[in-house]
mmCIF file of N, CA, C and O and ligand atoms in Angstrom:
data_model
loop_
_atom_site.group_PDB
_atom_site.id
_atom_site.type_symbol
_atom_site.label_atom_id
_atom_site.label_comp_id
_atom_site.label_asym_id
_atom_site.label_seq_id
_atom_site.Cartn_x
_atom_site.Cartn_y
_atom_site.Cartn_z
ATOM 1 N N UNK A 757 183.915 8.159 -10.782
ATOM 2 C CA UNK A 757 184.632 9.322 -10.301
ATOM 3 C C UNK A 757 185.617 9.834 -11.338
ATOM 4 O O UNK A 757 185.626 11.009 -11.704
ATOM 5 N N UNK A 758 186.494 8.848 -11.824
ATOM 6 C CA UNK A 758 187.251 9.325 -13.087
ATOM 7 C C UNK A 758 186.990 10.187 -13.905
ATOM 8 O O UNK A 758 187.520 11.284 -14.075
ATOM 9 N N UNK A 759 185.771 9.474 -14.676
ATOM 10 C CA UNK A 759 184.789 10.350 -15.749
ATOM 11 C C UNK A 759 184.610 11.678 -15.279
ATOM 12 O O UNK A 759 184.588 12.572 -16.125
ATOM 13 N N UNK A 760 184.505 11.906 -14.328
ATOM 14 C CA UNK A 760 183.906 13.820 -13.981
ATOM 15 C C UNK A 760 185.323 14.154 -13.834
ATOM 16 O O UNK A 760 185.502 15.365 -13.965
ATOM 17 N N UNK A 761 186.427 13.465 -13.597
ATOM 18 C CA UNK A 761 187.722 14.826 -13.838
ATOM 19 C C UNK A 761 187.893 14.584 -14.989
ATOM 20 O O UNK A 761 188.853 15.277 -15.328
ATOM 21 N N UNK A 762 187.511 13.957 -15.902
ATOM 22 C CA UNK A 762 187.955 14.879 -17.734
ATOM 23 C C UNK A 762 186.423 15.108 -17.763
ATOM 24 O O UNK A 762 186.241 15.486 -18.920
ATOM 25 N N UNK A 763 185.497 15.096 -17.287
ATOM 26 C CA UNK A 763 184.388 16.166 -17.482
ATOM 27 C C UNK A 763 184.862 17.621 -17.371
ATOM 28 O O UNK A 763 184.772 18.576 -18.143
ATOM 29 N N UNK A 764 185.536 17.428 -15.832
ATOM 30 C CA UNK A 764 185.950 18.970 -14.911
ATOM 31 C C UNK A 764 187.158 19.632 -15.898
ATOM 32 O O UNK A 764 187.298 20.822 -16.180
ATOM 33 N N UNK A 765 188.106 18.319 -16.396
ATOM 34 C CA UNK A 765 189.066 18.994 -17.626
ATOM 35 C C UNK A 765 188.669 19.700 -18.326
ATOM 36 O O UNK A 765 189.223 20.799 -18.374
ATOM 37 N N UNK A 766 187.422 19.406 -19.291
ATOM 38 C CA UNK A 766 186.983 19.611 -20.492
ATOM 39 C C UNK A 766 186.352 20.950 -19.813
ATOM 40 O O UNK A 766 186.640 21.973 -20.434
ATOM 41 N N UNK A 767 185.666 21.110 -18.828
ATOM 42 C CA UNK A 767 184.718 22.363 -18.916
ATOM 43 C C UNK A 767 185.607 23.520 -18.004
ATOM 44 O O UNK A 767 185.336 24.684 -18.298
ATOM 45 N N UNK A 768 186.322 23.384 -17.260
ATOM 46 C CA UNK A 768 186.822 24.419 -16.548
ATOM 47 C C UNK A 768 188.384 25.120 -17.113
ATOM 48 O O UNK A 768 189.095 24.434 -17.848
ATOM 49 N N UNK A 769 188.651 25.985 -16.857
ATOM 50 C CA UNK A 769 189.690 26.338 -17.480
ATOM 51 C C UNK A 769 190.893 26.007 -16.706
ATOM 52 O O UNK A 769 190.910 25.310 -15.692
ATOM 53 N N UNK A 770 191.818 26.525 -17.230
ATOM 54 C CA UNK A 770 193.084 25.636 -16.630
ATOM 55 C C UNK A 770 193.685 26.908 -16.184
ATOM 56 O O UNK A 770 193.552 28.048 -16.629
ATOM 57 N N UNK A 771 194.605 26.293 -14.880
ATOM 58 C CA UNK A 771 195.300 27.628 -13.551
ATOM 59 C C UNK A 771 196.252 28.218 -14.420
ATOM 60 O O UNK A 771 196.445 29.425 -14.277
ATOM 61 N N UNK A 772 197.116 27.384 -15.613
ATOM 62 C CA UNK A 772 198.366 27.998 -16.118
ATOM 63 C C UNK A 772 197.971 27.451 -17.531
ATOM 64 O O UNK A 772 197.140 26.648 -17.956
ATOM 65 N N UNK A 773 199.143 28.413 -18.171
ATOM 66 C CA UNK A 773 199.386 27.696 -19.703
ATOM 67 C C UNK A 773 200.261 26.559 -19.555
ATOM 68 O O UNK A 773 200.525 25.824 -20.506
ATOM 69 N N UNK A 774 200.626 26.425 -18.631
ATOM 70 C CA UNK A 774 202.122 25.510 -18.755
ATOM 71 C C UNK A 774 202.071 23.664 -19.020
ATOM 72 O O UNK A 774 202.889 22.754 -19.157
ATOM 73 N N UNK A 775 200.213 23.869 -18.976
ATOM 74 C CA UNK A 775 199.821 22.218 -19.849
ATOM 75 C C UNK A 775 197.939 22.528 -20.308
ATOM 76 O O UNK A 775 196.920 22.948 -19.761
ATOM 77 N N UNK A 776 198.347 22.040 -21.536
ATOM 78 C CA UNK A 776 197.037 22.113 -22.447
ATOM 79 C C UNK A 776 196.065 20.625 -21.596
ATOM 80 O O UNK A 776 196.380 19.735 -20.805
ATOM 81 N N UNK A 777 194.787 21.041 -22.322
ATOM 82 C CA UNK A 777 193.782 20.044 -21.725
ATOM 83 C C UNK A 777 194.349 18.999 -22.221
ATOM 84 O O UNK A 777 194.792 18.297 -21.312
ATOM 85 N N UNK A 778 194.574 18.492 -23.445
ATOM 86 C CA UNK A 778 195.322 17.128 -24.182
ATOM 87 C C UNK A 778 196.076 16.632 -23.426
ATOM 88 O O UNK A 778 195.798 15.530 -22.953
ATOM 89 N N UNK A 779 197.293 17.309 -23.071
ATOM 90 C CA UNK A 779 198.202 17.108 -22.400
ATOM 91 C C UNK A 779 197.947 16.583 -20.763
ATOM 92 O O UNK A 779 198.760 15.758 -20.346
ATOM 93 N N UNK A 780 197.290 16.852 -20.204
ATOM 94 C CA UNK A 780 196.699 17.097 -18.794
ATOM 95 C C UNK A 780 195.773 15.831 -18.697
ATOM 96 O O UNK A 780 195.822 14.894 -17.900
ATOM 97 N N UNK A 781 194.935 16.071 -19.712
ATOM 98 C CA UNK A 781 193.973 14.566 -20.033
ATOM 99 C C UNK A 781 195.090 13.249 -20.063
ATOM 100 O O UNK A 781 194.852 12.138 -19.590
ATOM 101 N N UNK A 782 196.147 13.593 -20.626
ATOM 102 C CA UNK A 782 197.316 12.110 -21.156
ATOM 103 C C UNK A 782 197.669 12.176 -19.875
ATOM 104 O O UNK A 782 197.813 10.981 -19.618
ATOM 105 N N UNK A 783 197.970 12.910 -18.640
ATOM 106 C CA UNK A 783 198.761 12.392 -17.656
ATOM 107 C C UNK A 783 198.335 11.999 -17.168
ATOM 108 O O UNK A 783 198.892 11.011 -16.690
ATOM 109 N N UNK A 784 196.707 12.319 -16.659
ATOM 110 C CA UNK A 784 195.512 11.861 -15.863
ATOM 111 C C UNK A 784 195.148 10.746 -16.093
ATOM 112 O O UNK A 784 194.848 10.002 -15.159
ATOM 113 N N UNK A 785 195.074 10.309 -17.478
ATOM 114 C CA UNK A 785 194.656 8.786 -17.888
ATOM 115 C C UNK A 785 195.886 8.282 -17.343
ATOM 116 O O UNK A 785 195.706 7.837 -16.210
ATOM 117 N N UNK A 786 197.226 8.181 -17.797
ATOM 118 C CA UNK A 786 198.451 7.515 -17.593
ATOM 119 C C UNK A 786 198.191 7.087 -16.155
ATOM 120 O O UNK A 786 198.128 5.867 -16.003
ATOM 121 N N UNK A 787 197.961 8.139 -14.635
ATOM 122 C CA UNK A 787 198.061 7.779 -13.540
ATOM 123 C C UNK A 787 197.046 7.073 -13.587
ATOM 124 O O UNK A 787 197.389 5.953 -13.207
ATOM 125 N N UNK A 788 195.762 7.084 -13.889
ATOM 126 C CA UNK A 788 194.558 6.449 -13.757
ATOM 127 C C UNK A 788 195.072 5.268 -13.805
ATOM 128 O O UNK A 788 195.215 4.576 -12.797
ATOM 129 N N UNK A 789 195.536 4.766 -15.426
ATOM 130 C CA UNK A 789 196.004 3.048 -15.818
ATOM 131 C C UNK A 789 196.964 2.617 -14.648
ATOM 132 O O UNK A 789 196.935 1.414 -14.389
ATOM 133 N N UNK A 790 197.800 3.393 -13.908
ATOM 134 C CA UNK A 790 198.696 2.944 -13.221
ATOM 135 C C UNK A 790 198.107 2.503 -11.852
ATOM 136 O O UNK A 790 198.280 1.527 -11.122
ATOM 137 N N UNK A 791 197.454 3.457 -11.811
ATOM 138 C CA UNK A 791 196.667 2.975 -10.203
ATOM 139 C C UNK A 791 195.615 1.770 -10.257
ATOM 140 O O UNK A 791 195.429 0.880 -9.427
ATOM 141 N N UNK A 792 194.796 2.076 -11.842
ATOM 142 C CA UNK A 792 194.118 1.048 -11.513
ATOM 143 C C UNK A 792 194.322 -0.491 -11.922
ATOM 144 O O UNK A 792 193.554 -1.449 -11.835
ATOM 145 N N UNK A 793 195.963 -0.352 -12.519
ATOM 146 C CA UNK A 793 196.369 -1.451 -12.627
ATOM 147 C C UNK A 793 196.919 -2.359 -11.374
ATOM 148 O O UNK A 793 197.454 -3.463 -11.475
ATOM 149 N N UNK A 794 196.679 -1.688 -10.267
ATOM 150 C CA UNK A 794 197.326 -1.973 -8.530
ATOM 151 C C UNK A 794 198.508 -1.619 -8.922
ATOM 152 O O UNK A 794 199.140 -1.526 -7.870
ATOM 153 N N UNK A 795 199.078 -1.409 -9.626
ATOM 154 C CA UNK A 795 200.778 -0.292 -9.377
ATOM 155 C C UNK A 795 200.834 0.016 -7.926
ATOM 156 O O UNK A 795 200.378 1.131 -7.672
ATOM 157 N N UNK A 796 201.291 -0.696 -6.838
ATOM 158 C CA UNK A 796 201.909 0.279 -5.666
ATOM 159 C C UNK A 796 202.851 1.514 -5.642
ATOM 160 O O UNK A 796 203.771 1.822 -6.400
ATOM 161 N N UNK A 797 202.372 2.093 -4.602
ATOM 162 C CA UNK A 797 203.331 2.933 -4.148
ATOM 163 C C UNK A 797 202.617 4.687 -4.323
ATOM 164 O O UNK A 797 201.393 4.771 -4.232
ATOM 165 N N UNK A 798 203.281 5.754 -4.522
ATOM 166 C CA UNK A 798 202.857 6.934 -3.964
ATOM 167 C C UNK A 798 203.139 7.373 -5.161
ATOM 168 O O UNK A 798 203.828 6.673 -5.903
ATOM 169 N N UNK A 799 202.469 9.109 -5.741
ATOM 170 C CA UNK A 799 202.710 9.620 -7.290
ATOM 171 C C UNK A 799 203.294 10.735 -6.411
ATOM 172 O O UNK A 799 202.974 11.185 -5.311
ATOM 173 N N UNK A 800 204.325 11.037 -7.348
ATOM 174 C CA UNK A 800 205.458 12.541 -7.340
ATOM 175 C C UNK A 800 205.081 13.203 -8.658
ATOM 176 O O UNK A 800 205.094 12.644 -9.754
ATOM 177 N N UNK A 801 204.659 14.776 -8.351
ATOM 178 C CA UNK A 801 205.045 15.210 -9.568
ATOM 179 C C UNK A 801 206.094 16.200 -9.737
ATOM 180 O O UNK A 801 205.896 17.146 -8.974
ATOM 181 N N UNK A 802 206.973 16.318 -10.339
ATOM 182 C CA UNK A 802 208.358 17.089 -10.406
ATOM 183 C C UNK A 802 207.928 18.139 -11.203
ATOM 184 O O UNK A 802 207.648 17.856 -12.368
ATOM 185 N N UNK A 803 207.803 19.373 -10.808
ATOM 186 C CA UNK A 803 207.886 20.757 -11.496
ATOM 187 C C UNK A 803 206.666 20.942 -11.302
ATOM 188 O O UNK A 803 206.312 21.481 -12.350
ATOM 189 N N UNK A 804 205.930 20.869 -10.764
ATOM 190 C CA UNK A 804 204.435 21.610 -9.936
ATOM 191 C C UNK A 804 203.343 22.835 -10.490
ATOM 192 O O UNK A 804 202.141 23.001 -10.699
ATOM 193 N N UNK A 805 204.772 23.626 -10.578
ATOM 194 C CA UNK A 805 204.501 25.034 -10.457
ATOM 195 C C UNK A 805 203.477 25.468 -9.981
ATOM 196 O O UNK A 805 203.535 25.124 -8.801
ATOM 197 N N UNK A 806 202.011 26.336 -10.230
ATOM 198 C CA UNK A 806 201.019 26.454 -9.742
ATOM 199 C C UNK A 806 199.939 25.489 -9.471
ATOM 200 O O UNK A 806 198.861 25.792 -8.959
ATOM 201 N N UNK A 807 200.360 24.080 -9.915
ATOM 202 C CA UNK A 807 199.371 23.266 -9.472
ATOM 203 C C UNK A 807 198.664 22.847 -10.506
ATOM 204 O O UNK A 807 197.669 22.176 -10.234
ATOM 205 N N UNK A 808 198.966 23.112 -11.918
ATOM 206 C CA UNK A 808 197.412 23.200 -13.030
ATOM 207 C C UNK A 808 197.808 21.508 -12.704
ATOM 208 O O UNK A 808 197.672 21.412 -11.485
ATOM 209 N N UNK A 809 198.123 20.503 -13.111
ATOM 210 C CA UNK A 809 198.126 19.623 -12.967
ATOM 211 C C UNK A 809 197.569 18.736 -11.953
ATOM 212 O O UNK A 809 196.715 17.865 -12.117
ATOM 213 N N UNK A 810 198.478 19.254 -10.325
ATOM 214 C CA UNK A 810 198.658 18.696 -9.395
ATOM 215 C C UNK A 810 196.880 18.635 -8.961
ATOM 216 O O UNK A 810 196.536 17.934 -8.009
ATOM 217 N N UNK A 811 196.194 19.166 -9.491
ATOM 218 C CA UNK A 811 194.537 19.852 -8.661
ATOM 219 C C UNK A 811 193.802 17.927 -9.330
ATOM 220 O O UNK A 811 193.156 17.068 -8.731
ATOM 221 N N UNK A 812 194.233 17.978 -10.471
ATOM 222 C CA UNK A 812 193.446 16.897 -10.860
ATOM 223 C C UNK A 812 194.205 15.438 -10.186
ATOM 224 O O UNK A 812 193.633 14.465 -9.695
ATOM 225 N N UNK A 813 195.603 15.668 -10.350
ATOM 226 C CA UNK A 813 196.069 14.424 -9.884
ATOM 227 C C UNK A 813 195.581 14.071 -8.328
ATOM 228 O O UNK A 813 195.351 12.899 -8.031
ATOM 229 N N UNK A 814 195.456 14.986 -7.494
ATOM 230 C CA UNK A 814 195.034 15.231 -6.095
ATOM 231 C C UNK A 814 193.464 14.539 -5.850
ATOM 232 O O UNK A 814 193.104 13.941 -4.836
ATOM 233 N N UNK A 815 192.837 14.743 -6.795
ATOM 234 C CA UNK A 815 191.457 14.135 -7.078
ATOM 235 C C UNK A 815 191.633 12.971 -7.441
ATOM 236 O O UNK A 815 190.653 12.341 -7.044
ATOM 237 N N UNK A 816 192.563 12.079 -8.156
ATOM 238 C CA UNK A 816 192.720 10.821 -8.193
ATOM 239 C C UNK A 816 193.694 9.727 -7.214
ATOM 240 O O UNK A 816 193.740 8.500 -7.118
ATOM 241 N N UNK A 817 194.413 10.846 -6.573
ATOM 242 C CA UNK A 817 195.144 10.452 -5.937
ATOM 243 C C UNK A 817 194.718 10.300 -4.032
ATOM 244 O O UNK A 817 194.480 11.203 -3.229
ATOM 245 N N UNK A 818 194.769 8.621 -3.802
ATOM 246 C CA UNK A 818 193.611 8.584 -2.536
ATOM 247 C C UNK A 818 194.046 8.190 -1.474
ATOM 248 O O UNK A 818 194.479 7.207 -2.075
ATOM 249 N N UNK A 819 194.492 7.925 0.008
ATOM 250 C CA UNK A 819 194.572 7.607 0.768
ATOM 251 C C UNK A 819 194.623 5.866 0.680
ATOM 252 O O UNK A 819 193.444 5.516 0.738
ATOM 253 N N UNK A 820 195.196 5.072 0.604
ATOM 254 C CA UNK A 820 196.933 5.624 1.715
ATOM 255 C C UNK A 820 197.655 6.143 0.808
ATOM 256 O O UNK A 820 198.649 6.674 1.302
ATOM 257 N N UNK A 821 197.571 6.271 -0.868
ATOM 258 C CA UNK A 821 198.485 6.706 -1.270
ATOM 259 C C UNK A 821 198.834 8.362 -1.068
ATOM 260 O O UNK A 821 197.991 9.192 -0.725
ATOM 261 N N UNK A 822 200.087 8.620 -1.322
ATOM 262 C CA UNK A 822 200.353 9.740 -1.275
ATOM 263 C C UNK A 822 200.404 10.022 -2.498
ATOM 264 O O UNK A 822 200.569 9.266 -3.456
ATOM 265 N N UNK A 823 200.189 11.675 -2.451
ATOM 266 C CA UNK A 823 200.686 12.659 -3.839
ATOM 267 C C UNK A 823 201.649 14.040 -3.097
ATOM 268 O O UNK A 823 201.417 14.988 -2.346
ATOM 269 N N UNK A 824 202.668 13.542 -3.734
ATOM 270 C CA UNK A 824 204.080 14.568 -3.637
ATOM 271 C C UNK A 824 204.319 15.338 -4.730
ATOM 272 O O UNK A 824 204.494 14.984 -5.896
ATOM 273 N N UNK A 825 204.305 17.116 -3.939
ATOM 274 C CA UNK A 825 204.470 17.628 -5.098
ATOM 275 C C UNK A 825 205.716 18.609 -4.807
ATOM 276 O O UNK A 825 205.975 19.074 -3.697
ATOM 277 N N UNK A 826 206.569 18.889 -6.195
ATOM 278 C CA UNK A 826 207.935 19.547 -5.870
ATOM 279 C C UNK A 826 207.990 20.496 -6.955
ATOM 280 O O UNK A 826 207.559 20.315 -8.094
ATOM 281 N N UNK A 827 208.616 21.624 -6.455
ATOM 282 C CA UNK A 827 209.037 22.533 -7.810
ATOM 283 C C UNK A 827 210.117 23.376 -7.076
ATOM 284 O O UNK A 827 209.999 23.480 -5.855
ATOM 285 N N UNK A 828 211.363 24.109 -7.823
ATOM 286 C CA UNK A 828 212.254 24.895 -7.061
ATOM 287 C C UNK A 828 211.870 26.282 -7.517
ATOM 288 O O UNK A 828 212.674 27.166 -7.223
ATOM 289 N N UNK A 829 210.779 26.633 -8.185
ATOM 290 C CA UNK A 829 210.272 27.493 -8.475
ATOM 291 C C UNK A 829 210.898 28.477 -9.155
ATOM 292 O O UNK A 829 210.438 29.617 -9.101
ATOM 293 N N UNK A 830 212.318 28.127 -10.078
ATOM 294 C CA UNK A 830 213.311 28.922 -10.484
ATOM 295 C C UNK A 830 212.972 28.886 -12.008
ATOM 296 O O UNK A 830 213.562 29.476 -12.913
ATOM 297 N N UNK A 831 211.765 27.966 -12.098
ATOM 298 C CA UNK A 831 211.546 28.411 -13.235
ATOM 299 C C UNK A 831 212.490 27.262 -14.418
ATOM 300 O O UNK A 831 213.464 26.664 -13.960
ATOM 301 N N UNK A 832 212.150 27.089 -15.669
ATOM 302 C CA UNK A 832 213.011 25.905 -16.328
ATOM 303 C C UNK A 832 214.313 26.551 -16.932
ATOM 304 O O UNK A 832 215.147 25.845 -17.499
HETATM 305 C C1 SAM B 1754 206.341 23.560 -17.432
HETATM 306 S S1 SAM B 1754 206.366 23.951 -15.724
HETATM 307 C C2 SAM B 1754 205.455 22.663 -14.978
HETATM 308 C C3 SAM B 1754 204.003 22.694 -15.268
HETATM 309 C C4 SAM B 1754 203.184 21.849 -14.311
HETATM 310 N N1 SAM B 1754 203.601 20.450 -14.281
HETATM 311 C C5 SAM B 1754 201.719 21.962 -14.684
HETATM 312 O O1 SAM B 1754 201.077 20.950 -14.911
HETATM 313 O O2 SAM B 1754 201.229 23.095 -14.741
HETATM 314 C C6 SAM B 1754 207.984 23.389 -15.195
HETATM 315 C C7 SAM B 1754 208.261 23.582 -13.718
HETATM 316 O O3 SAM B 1754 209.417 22.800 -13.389
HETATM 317 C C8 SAM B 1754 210.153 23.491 -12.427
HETATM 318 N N2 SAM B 1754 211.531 22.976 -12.469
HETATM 319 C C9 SAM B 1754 212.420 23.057 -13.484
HETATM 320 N N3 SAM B 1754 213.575 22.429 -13.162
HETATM 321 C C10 SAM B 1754 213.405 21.927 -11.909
HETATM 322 C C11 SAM B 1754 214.233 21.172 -11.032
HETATM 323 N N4 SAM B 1754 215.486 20.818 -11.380
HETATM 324 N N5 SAM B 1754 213.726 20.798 -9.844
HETATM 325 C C12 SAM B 1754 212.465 21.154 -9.489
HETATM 326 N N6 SAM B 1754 211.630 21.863 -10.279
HETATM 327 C C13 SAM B 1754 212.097 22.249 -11.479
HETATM 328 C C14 SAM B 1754 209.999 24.949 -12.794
HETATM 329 O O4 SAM B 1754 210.203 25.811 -11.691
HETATM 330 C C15 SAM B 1754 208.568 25.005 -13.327
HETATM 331 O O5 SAM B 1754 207.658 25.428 -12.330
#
């Protein structure tokens, strides 16, 4: 399942500029190692904005865990 979201990275375009595929690929692996190291507990991501991120983390992110997402939308 992993493998097809940096498939889906690599081929689809991204919702915002506000993270490159590189970038997006490094966070995705990072949560990956964390989860599949049994790391408990739930992923937050702080500053959201439209989601370019949150779409893939949501796909790795599985029941029971949660994925929390926050932004004050004011912009940085
Ligand atoms: C670079 S964008 C985030 C990009 C997003 N993570 C992505 O993958 O597309 C930064 C976001 O952080 C939000 N932000 C900045 N300071 C914040 C704060 N103190 N609390 C919550 N959100 C904040 C901004 O509104 C903005 O949407």
């Amino acid at each position: 399942m992993s493998a097809s979201i940096f498939d889906e990275i690599h081929r689809a375009p991204l919702l915002s500029d506000q993270v490159d595929k590189r970038e997006l690929t490094s966070v995705i692996r990072e949560c990956q190692y964390a989860i599949s190291s049994g790391i408990a507990g739930d992923v937050v991501e702080f500053g959201c904005y439209v989601g370019t991120t949150s779409i893939y983390l949501a796909k790795l992110v599985q029941s029971p865990r949660e994925l929390y997402l926050y932004d004050s939308f004011d912009g940085l």
